[in-house]
DNA sequence: TAATAATTGCAATTTTGTTGCAAAAATTTT
DNA sequence: AAAATTTTTGCAACAAAATTGCAATTATTA
C-alpha cells in the first residue's frame, strides 16, 4: 500500500507533490470522511490552508474524492470508489454519521431503494445521510 | 392563517417578538426551504443578521424548523411538520432540490424505505436529498 | 403599571473561504 | 542531466459567514 497515492495521482494526470501525496495518504489511511480541519492537523507537515483548499478542489474535480452533505452543514470529503471518474460521479451515496464518535462513513456498496416521488418530479441523484450509532460504538 | 405564527410561538413557549413572527411567517408562506440570505432580504423589516441567526437557532432547538443537508453545503432551513417536537424530531426526511430553479422542498409525507445497513450499525435518523427537476420546471 | 426576564442590535472578533502574484517545485524538452 | 517550461505552493490581502459580550430595548409576569 506504499505507492497507492502515487498511483492515483499519476492515473489522474496530476503532478506529484508532497501536499497531494500526504493528503491523499490521509484519506487512504482513514475509514471515515475528513474535514478541512482534520487534514490541516494530521498531515504531519504543515501545509498552507489555501493549498489544502485547492488540493481538495482538485481531487473533487478529478473524481478522487467527493463532498458529503451533512445536517450541520460542515464540509466533509471522502474517497470515491472506482466507479467515480472525472465529471461523472457515482450518483448514489449512503453516508453514515455516528452520533457518538462522529465518524462519517461512505457506504458505497449499499444501494439506495427507489423512491416514489409525486407526479412531475424527475430525480437525478440521491444522497442519503443516515445518523445513529456505528458498529464500533455499538 | 393570520395568527398561525403566533400560535406556533405560544405553543412553544417563546416570547412573541416581531422578528420571530415575521421570520416564521416567511416559512409559512413558502413552499421551499429558506437560506439565511432569503430571510434577511424578505422579511420586509430589516433585522440584524445576528437576530436572524439566533432566531433560526431557537426555532431549530424547539423543533419548529430543521436544517437540510445540501450537496453544496449551503445552510437551508425548512418548517418541521407536526410530528416534530422539541428534542424529538420526526426522524426521516426527504428533500428535493431542483437543479433548474433551485427550490428545495421538504417532502414529509413520503416514507423512506428501510435501509439494510451492515451489522452493528444502528440508524436513528435518515435524511434523503434527491436532486433533479421539480414538478414546476418539468 | 411596576418589576422582572428575555430579546435585540451594535461592535468586536473569529472562522471560513477566495484571489492575485512571486517564489519554489515538478515536469518536459533538448 | 541541465535548461526551459509549466504547474503548484505559500504569502498577503481580502471577503464572507458566523459567534460573543454587553447595553438598550422590548416582552412577560406579578
CSV table of C-alpha atoms (C1' of nucleotides) in Angstrom, one decimal:
chain,number,residue,atom,x,y,z
A,1,UNK,CA,0.0,0.0,0.0
A,2,UNK,CA,3.1,2.2,-0.2
A,3,UNK,CA,2.6,3.9,-3.5
A,4,UNK,CA,-1.2,3.9,-3.7
A,5,UNK,CA,-1.4,7.7,-3.5
A,6,UNK,CA,1.3,8.0,-6.2
A,7,UNK,CA,-0.6,5.6,-8.4
A,8,UNK,CA,-3.8,7.6,-8.1
A,9,UNK,CA,-2.1,10.9,-8.8
A,10,UNK,CA,-0.4,9.6,-11.9
A,11,UNK,CA,-3.6,7.9,-13.1
A,12,UNK,CA,-5.3,11.2,-12.9
A,13,UNK,CA,-2.6,13.1,-14.7
A,14,UNK,CA,-1.8,15.2,-11.7
A,15,UNK,CA,1.7,16.4,-10.8
A,16,UNK,CA,3.0,14.6,-7.8
A,17,UNK,CA,3.7,17.0,-5.0
A,18,UNK,CA,4.2,16.5,-1.3
A,19,UNK,CA,0.9,18.0,-0.3
A,20,UNK,CA,-1.1,15.9,-2.7
A,21,UNK,CA,0.6,12.7,-1.6
A,22,UNK,CA,0.2,13.4,2.1
A,23,UNK,CA,-3.4,14.5,1.8
A,24,UNK,CA,-4.3,11.5,-0.3
A,25,UNK,CA,-2.5,9.2,2.1
A,26,UNK,CA,-4.6,10.6,4.9
A,27,UNK,CA,-7.7,9.6,3.0
A,28,UNK,CA,-6.4,6.2,2.2
A,29,UNK,CA,-5.4,5.6,5.9
A,30,UNK,CA,-8.9,6.7,7.1
A,31,UNK,CA,-12.1,4.8,7.1
A,32,UNK,CA,-14.2,7.9,7.6
A,33,UNK,CA,-14.6,11.2,5.9
A,34,UNK,CA,-12.4,14.1,6.6
A,35,UNK,CA,-13.0,17.8,7.2
A,36,UNK,CA,-10.6,20.5,6.2
A,37,UNK,CA,-9.5,20.8,9.8
A,38,UNK,CA,-8.7,17.1,10.1
A,39,UNK,CA,-6.4,17.5,7.2
A,40,UNK,CA,-4.8,20.6,8.4
A,41,UNK,CA,-3.9,18.9,11.7
A,42,UNK,CA,-3.0,15.4,10.6
A,43,UNK,CA,-0.7,15.6,7.5
A,44,UNK,CA,2.3,15.8,9.7
A,45,UNK,CA,3.8,18.6,7.7
A,46,UNK,CA,2.0,21.9,7.9
A,47,UNK,CA,0.5,22.9,4.7
A,48,UNK,CA,-1.0,26.3,4.0
A,49,UNK,CA,-4.8,26.5,4.3
A,50,UNK,CA,-5.0,27.6,0.8
A,51,UNK,CA,-3.1,24.7,-0.5
A,52,UNK,CA,-5.4,22.3,1.2
A,53,UNK,CA,-8.5,24.1,-0.2
A,54,UNK,CA,-7.0,23.9,-3.7
A,55,UNK,CA,-5.9,20.3,-3.3
A,56,UNK,CA,-9.3,19.2,-2.2
A,57,UNK,CA,-10.9,21.1,-5.0
A,58,UNK,CA,-8.6,19.4,-7.5
A,59,UNK,CA,-9.4,16.0,-6.1
A,60,UNK,CA,-13.1,16.7,-6.3
A,61,UNK,CA,-12.7,17.8,-9.9
A,62,UNK,CA,-10.9,14.7,-10.8
A,63,UNK,CA,-13.4,12.5,-9.1
A,64,UNK,CA,-10.9,11.2,-6.5
A,65,UNK,CA,-12.9,12.4,-3.6
A,66,UNK,CA,-16.4,13.8,-3.1
A,67,UNK,CA,-18.2,16.1,-0.7
A,68,UNK,CA,-20.7,14.8,1.8
A,69,UNK,CA,-23.9,16.7,2.6
A,70,UNK,CA,-24.2,16.9,6.4
A,71,UNK,CA,-27.1,18.0,8.6
A,72,UNK,CA,-24.9,20.5,10.4
A,73,UNK,CA,-23.6,21.7,7.1
A,74,UNK,CA,-20.0,21.1,7.9
A,75,UNK,CA,-17.9,20.3,4.8
A,76,UNK,CA,-16.7,16.7,4.7
A,77,UNK,CA,-14.8,14.8,2.0
A,78,UNK,CA,-14.5,11.1,1.4
A,79,UNK,CA,-12.7,8.9,-1.2
A,80,UNK,CA,-14.7,8.0,-4.2
A,81,UNK,CA,-14.8,4.4,-5.2
A,82,UNK,CA,-13.6,3.2,-8.5
A,83,UNK,CA,-16.9,3.8,-10.2
A,84,UNK,CA,-16.3,7.5,-10.0
A,85,UNK,CA,-14.5,9.3,-12.7
A,86,UNK,CA,-13.8,12.8,-13.6
A,87,UNK,CA,-17.0,14.7,-14.3
A,88,UNK,CA,-19.0,11.5,-13.9
A,89,UNK,CA,-19.6,10.7,-10.3
A,90,UNK,CA,-21.3,7.7,-9.0
A,91,UNK,CA,-24.7,9.2,-8.4
A,92,UNK,CA,-25.9,7.5,-5.3
A,93,UNK,CA,-24.3,7.6,-1.9
A,94,UNK,CA,-25.2,6.4,1.5
A,95,UNK,CA,-23.3,8.1,4.3
A,96,UNK,CA,-23.5,7.1,7.9
A,97,UNK,CA,-22.6,9.6,10.6
A,98,UNK,CA,-22.1,8.2,14.1
A,99,UNK,CA,-23.8,10.3,16.8
A,100,UNK,CA,-21.3,9.1,19.4
A,101,UNK,CA,-17.8,9.2,17.8
A,102,UNK,CA,-18.8,11.4,14.9
A,103,UNK,CA,-17.1,9.3,12.3
A,104,UNK,CA,-18.6,9.6,8.8
A,105,UNK,CA,-18.5,6.5,6.7
A,106,UNK,CA,-19.2,6.3,3.0
A,107,UNK,CA,-21.2,3.1,2.3
A,108,UNK,CA,-20.8,2.8,-1.5
A,109,UNK,CA,-21.8,-0.8,-1.7
A,110,UNK,CA,-25.3,-0.3,-0.3
A,111,UNK,CA,-27.9,0.5,-2.9
A,112,UNK,CA,-30.5,3.2,-2.4
A,113,UNK,CA,-34.1,1.9,-2.8
A,114,UNK,CA,-36.1,3.7,-5.5
A,115,UNK,CA,-38.2,6.4,-4.1
A,116,UNK,CA,-41.8,7.2,-5.1
A,117,UNK,CA,-41.9,10.9,-5.7
A,118,UNK,CA,-45.0,12.9,-6.5
A,119,UNK,CA,-46.0,13.4,-10.1
A,120,UNK,CA,-43.8,15.7,-12.1
A,121,UNK,CA,-40.7,15.2,-10.1
A,122,UNK,CA,-37.8,13.7,-12.0
A,123,UNK,CA,-35.0,12.6,-9.7
A,124,UNK,CA,-31.4,12.5,-10.9
A,125,UNK,CA,-29.3,11.9,-7.9
A,126,UNK,CA,-29.9,10.8,-4.3
A,127,UNK,CA,-27.8,11.4,-1.3
A,128,UNK,CA,-28.7,9.5,1.9
A,129,UNK,CA,-27.4,10.7,5.2
A,130,UNK,CA,-28.1,8.2,8.0
A,131,UNK,CA,-27.1,9.0,11.5
A,132,UNK,CA,-27.1,6.8,14.5
A,133,UNK,CA,-24.6,4.5,16.3
A,134,UNK,CA,-21.8,3.0,14.2
A,135,UNK,CA,-20.5,-0.6,14.5
A,136,UNK,CA,-17.6,0.4,16.7
A,137,UNK,CA,-19.6,2.4,19.2
A,138,UNK,CA,-22.4,-0.1,19.4
B,1,UNK,CA,-54.0,31.6,8.5
B,2,UNK,CA,-53.4,35.0,10.1
B,3,UNK,CA,-52.3,34.0,13.6
B,4,UNK,CA,-50.6,30.8,12.7
B,5,UNK,CA,-47.1,32.1,13.6
B,6,UNK,CA,-48.4,33.4,16.8
B,7,UNK,CA,-50.0,30.1,17.7
B,8,UNK,CA,-46.7,28.3,17.0
B,9,UNK,CA,-44.7,30.7,19.1
B,10,UNK,CA,-47.1,30.4,22.0
B,11,UNK,CA,-47.3,26.7,21.7
B,12,UNK,CA,-43.5,26.5,22.0
B,13,UNK,CA,-43.4,28.9,25.0
B,14,UNK,CA,-41.4,31.5,23.1
B,15,UNK,CA,-41.9,35.2,23.7
B,16,UNK,CA,-43.7,36.8,20.8
B,17,UNK,CA,-41.5,39.3,19.1
B,18,UNK,CA,-41.6,41.0,15.7
B,19,UNK,CA,-38.6,39.2,14.3
B,20,UNK,CA,-39.9,35.8,15.3
B,21,UNK,CA,-43.3,36.4,13.9
B,22,UNK,CA,-42.0,37.8,10.6
B,23,UNK,CA,-39.5,35.1,10.1
B,24,UNK,CA,-42.0,32.4,11.0
B,25,UNK,CA,-44.5,34.0,8.6
B,26,UNK,CA,-41.9,33.7,5.9
B,27,UNK,CA,-41.6,30.0,6.4
B,28,UNK,CA,-45.3,29.6,6.5
B,29,UNK,CA,-45.7,31.5,3.3
B,30,UNK,CA,-43.1,29.5,1.5
B,31,UNK,CA,-43.2,26.0,0.0
B,32,UNK,CA,-39.5,25.7,-0.2
B,33,UNK,CA,-36.7,25.9,2.2
B,34,UNK,CA,-35.0,29.1,3.1
B,35,UNK,CA,-31.4,30.2,3.5
B,36,UNK,CA,-30.3,32.9,5.9
B,37,UNK,CA,-30.0,35.3,3.0
B,38,UNK,CA,-33.6,34.7,1.9
B,39,UNK,CA,-34.7,35.7,5.3
B,40,UNK,CA,-32.5,38.7,5.5
B,41,UNK,CA,-34.0,40.0,2.3
B,42,UNK,CA,-37.6,39.1,2.5
B,43,UNK,CA,-38.9,39.9,6.0
B,44,UNK,CA,-39.9,43.4,4.9
B,45,UNK,CA,-38.3,44.9,8.0
B,46,UNK,CA,-34.6,44.8,8.3
B,47,UNK,CA,-33.4,42.6,11.1
B,48,UNK,CA,-29.9,42.3,12.3
B,49,UNK,CA,-28.0,39.4,10.9
B,50,UNK,CA,-27.3,38.2,14.4
B,51,UNK,CA,-31.0,38.3,15.3
B,52,UNK,CA,-31.7,36.1,12.4
B,53,UNK,CA,-29.0,33.6,13.3
B,54,UNK,CA,-30.4,33.4,16.9
B,55,UNK,CA,-34.0,33.2,15.8
B,56,UNK,CA,-33.2,30.3,13.5
B,57,UNK,CA,-31.2,28.5,16.2
B,58,UNK,CA,-34.1,29.0,18.6
B,59,UNK,CA,-36.5,27.5,16.1
B,60,UNK,CA,-34.3,24.6,15.4
B,61,UNK,CA,-33.9,23.9,19.2
B,62,UNK,CA,-37.7,24.0,19.6
B,63,UNK,CA,-38.2,21.7,16.7
B,64,UNK,CA,-40.1,24.3,14.7
B,65,UNK,CA,-37.7,24.2,11.7
B,66,UNK,CA,-34.9,21.8,10.8
B,67,UNK,CA,-31.7,22.1,8.8
B,68,UNK,CA,-31.4,20.5,5.4
B,69,UNK,CA,-28.2,18.8,4.3
B,70,UNK,CA,-27.2,20.0,0.9
B,71,UNK,CA,-24.7,18.8,-1.6
B,72,UNK,CA,-23.1,22.2,-1.9
B,73,UNK,CA,-23.1,22.6,1.9
B,74,UNK,CA,-25.2,25.7,1.9
B,75,UNK,CA,-27.3,26.1,5.0
B,76,UNK,CA,-31.1,25.7,4.4
B,77,UNK,CA,-34.0,25.6,6.9
B,78,UNK,CA,-37.5,24.2,6.4
B,79,UNK,CA,-40.5,24.0,8.6
B,80,UNK,CA,-41.0,20.8,10.5
B,81,UNK,CA,-44.3,19.1,10.3
B,82,UNK,CA,-46.5,18.5,13.3
B,83,UNK,CA,-44.8,15.2,14.2
B,84,UNK,CA,-41.7,17.2,15.2
B,85,UNK,CA,-41.5,18.4,18.7
B,86,UNK,CA,-38.7,19.8,20.9
B,87,UNK,CA,-35.9,17.3,21.2
B,88,UNK,CA,-37.9,14.7,19.4
B,89,UNK,CA,-37.8,15.3,15.7
B,90,UNK,CA,-39.5,13.4,13.0
B,91,UNK,CA,-36.7,11.2,12.1
B,92,UNK,CA,-37.0,10.8,8.4
B,93,UNK,CA,-36.9,13.5,5.8
B,94,UNK,CA,-36.9,13.6,2.1
B,95,UNK,CA,-35.8,16.8,0.5
B,96,UNK,CA,-36.0,17.5,-3.2
B,97,UNK,CA,-33.7,20.1,-4.7
B,98,UNK,CA,-34.5,21.3,-8.2
B,99,UNK,CA,-31.4,21.6,-10.5
B,100,UNK,CA,-33.2,24.2,-12.5
B,101,UNK,CA,-35.0,26.6,-10.2
B,102,UNK,CA,-33.0,25.6,-7.2
B,103,UNK,CA,-36.1,25.3,-5.0
B,104,UNK,CA,-35.8,22.9,-2.1
B,105,UNK,CA,-38.9,21.1,-1.0
B,106,UNK,CA,-39.3,19.1,2.2
B,107,UNK,CA,-41.4,16.0,1.3
B,108,UNK,CA,-42.5,14.9,4.8
B,109,UNK,CA,-45.3,12.7,3.6
B,110,UNK,CA,-43.1,10.3,1.6
B,111,UNK,CA,-41.8,7.5,3.7
B,112,UNK,CA,-38.2,6.4,3.4
B,113,UNK,CA,-37.8,2.7,2.7
B,114,UNK,CA,-35.8,0.9,5.4
B,115,UNK,CA,-32.2,0.6,4.5
B,116,UNK,CA,-30.1,-2.5,5.1
B,117,UNK,CA,-27.0,-1.5,6.9
B,118,UNK,CA,-24.1,-3.6,7.8
B,119,UNK,CA,-24.1,-5.4,11.1
B,120,UNK,CA,-23.6,-3.3,14.2
B,121,UNK,CA,-24.9,-0.1,12.7
B,122,UNK,CA,-28.0,1.3,14.4
B,123,UNK,CA,-29.7,4.0,12.4
B,124,UNK,CA,-31.6,6.7,14.2
B,125,UNK,CA,-32.4,9.2,11.5
B,126,UNK,CA,-32.3,9.4,7.7
B,127,UNK,CA,-32.0,12.4,5.5
B,128,UNK,CA,-32.5,11.8,1.8
B,129,UNK,CA,-31.5,14.6,-0.5
B,130,UNK,CA,-32.8,14.0,-4.0
B,131,UNK,CA,-31.9,16.4,-6.8
B,132,UNK,CA,-33.4,16.6,-10.3
B,133,UNK,CA,-36.2,18.5,-11.9
B,134,UNK,CA,-39.2,19.6,-9.9
B,135,UNK,CA,-42.8,19.5,-10.9
B,136,UNK,CA,-43.0,23.1,-11.9
B,137,UNK,CA,-39.9,23.1,-14.1
B,138,UNK,CA,-40.7,19.8,-15.7
C,1,DT,C1',-48.3,49.7,35.9
C,2,DA,C1',-44.0,48.4,38.0
C,3,DA,C1',-40.6,44.7,38.3
C,4,DT,C1',-38.5,41.1,36.1
C,5,DA,C1',-37.0,38.4,32.4
C,6,DA,C1',-35.9,37.8,27.7
C,7,DT,C1',-34.6,39.6,23.2
C,8,DT,C1',-32.5,42.8,20.2
C,9,DG,C1',-28.8,45.4,17.8
C,10,DC,C1',-24.3,47.0,17.8
C,11,DA,C1',-19.3,46.4,17.9
C,12,DA,C1',-15.7,43.5,18.0
C,13,DT,C1',-13.9,39.1,16.9
C,14,DT,C1',-13.4,34.6,14.9
C,15,DT,C1',-13.8,31.3,11.5
C,16,DT,C1',-14.1,30.0,6.7
C,17,DG,C1',-13.2,30.5,2.0
C,18,DT,C1',-11.2,33.2,-2.1
C,19,DT,C1',-7.9,35.8,-5.3
C,20,DG,C1',-3.5,37.6,-7.2
C,21,DC,C1',1.1,37.1,-7.5
C,22,DA,C1',6.0,36.0,-6.8
C,23,DA,C1',8.9,32.1,-5.4
C,24,DA,C1',9.5,27.3,-5.4
C,25,DA,C1',8.9,22.8,-7.2
C,26,DA,C1',7.6,19.4,-10.8
C,27,DT,C1',7.5,18.1,-15.5
C,28,DT,C1',9.0,18.4,-20.2
C,29,DT,C1',12.3,19.3,-23.7
C,30,DT,C1',16.7,19.5,-25.5
D,1,DA,C1',21.4,15.8,-16.9
D,2,DA,C1',20.7,20.6,-17.3
D,3,DA,C1',17.8,24.2,-19.2
D,4,DA,C1',13.2,25.7,-20.4
D,5,DT,C1',8.5,25.5,-19.4
D,6,DT,C1',4.6,24.6,-16.8
D,7,DT,C1',2.4,23.8,-12.5
D,8,DT,C1',1.9,24.3,-7.7
D,9,DT,C1',2.8,26.5,-3.4
D,10,DG,C1',2.6,29.9,0.2
D,11,DC,C1',2.0,34.5,1.5
D,12,DA,C1',-0.7,38.6,1.9
D,13,DA,C1',-4.8,40.8,1.3
D,14,DC,C1',-9.5,40.4,1.1
D,15,DA,C1',-14.4,38.9,1.5
D,16,DA,C1',-18.0,36.4,3.5
D,17,DA,C1',-20.2,33.9,7.2
D,18,DA,C1',-20.9,33.1,11.9
D,19,DT,C1',-20.2,33.9,17.0
D,20,DT,C1',-19.9,36.5,21.5
D,21,DG,C1',-20.4,40.1,25.2
D,22,DC,C1',-23.0,43.8,26.5
D,23,DA,C1',-26.0,47.7,27.0
D,24,DA,C1',-30.6,49.2,25.4
D,25,DT,C1',-34.9,47.8,24.3
D,26,DT,C1',-39.0,45.0,24.3
D,27,DA,C1',-42.0,41.3,26.2
D,28,DT,C1',-43.9,38.9,30.0
D,29,DT,C1',-45.1,38.4,34.8
D,30,DA,C1',-46.8,39.9,39.1
